[in-house]
């Protein structure tokens, strides 16, 4: 029904309302006109469209509730005023002119006008105005009925824009029905493929197949579309003329109101011209243009992959760094072009000196690097190093005659010497300079104590296995004080290894070995269960809300994803609240967190286990990580606390960390507090908790029990500044 029809129906309905009322039975005949007017007012008020009644002078006499809601003006604000106040800067002057002409001629008007609400909001108004005449033919009123058609106008604009994009866009577009039959294509489609709409209408897009992709490719493509509603990727198509082109194709499934596929929309662009450039750019970004060897970027990528593989397999990766001895003198004496020729020849020899699986790269200048991976012993890397020295010792034929060179080679091993790429390269670089210091034309390992170091790691790994079964581990407890109240309701559980022969072995010595061998999983389980038993006793004896913090290394998250659920269940089985344990993690874990790490952290939080971020500020701190993982505590690293004095940079950093954490509803624990000055500064800065030698050193369970008993009587109060 059009607006005019609706208006006519409503106008015809108004007298009927009065006719249907039994006015004669209710009031004397003299009262009937008044009742009819009342009924008319009620009918107008109930109309869903806006109604405006003006006098012959076009000044407002009455509006209904729908008009008020549509414009934001009340009837009182509009009485005696012209509707010009609804017009604004974007209102069509031509339409206003046509409206005025119709009213002045006492003729009906129907049109659309952009008006403005009281708050300044634009809205499109579909307007019908009719003059009302008295019995003598004189003009008595104008009655306007209007409807907000903003949504329709927006929809029309969107349809118009979509049509323009379809017709004028640079990407080829094809519309298919639910049977994948082509219904429509745009001009860009024809320009790119050579096919007009009449060529493709009623056919499937398989007519463009070049033969480069097999049937399984197309099956996988449509499986993805039907499963996810969308697919995109590179496809080789064939033009009408028979030539081939590489296109970037996107196909999207469209659904009707019942959720059934009604159309498929395919868009594509010709990327054939980009292919060669892309391949060239890729090559330039990964290879050295002089020697055609992998460059630093590709070398770093391959080294990262080799390290990850070594972590999975437990084998060793060797990095060899070498440079040509006195190469600068060759460049200065013979010229850079001869130096470049020597580098090209040296690169060819290096390729022949290594195994097929090894990587030879040029890092820059006369510096080369080799990755030798999957080592079970040092023999292969020693062989490669000696081959390098031997092959470079042979003379190089240059324009001015034969040139003899030598090289210095430094070797570093992963994980023996380092586990990170940068650290590994630094170690190899130091070893290379050690080779130069030894007289050049030789190779040197990162440390002369390499064998002792490897044997020590092997010994630690073997002893760690027996330590678990022979009760050589014990937990020390260091109190964490509430800096406002001086009470102790928290402590950190720290593992200690009492070896029967070597005595107390530092965690910094055995934890890395435990992580690299996977023993950290069993050790971590022992720490957790021992701490759970201890916190149960502490809650029973000292404070019902006591908490113990346990450290959980990244290796535990990566190697044993089920431990989180096991921990949660163990606490429940013991009748302990999950808030009795705080899990301490490192910033590095958040930085490298995978989906299964995220899931474990989420499982802890959902169970009620609180999470503390250890050594905060020493790694890659990120507010996004704190927010995403809902951290409860951050621990200011003792490196910030150690040199803490008023006005220092450390003080500024601590204040910033505390303020930031509190804004995120995170509590702050300061580690390594050793002086009352540090305590006073941190307490004044609003730090929540403190931990350090000023309060107590880590102690045995028995000593800690006595410490808490003494604290309860005021014997271990927080020192005053």
Coordinates of N, CA and C in Angstrom, one line a residue, residues 149 323 354 400 420 454 479 525 545:
X149 N 11.1 7.6 6.2 CA 11.5 6.6 5.3 C 13.1 6.5 5.2
X323 N 84.9 -15.7 8.7 CA 85.2 -14.6 7.8 C 86.6 -14.9 7.2
X354 N 80.2 -28.7 2.7 CA 79.2 -29.1 3.7 C 78.3 -30.2 3.2
X400 N 94.8 -10.8 -11.5 CA 96.2 -10.4 -11.3 C 97.0 -11.6 -10.8
X420 N 68.7 -19.5 22.3 CA 68.1 -18.4 21.5 C 69.0 -18.1 20.3
X454 N 79.2 -30.3 28.7 CA 78.3 -31.3 28.2 C 78.2 -32.4 29.2
X479 N 58.2 -15.8 53.0 CA 56.9 -15.1 53.2 C 56.7 -13.9 52.3
X525 N 55.2 -31.4 39.0 CA 54.1 -32.1 39.7 C 54.4 -32.3 41.2
X545 N 42.7 -18.4 54.9 CA 42.9 -17.9 53.5 C 44.3 -17.9 53.0

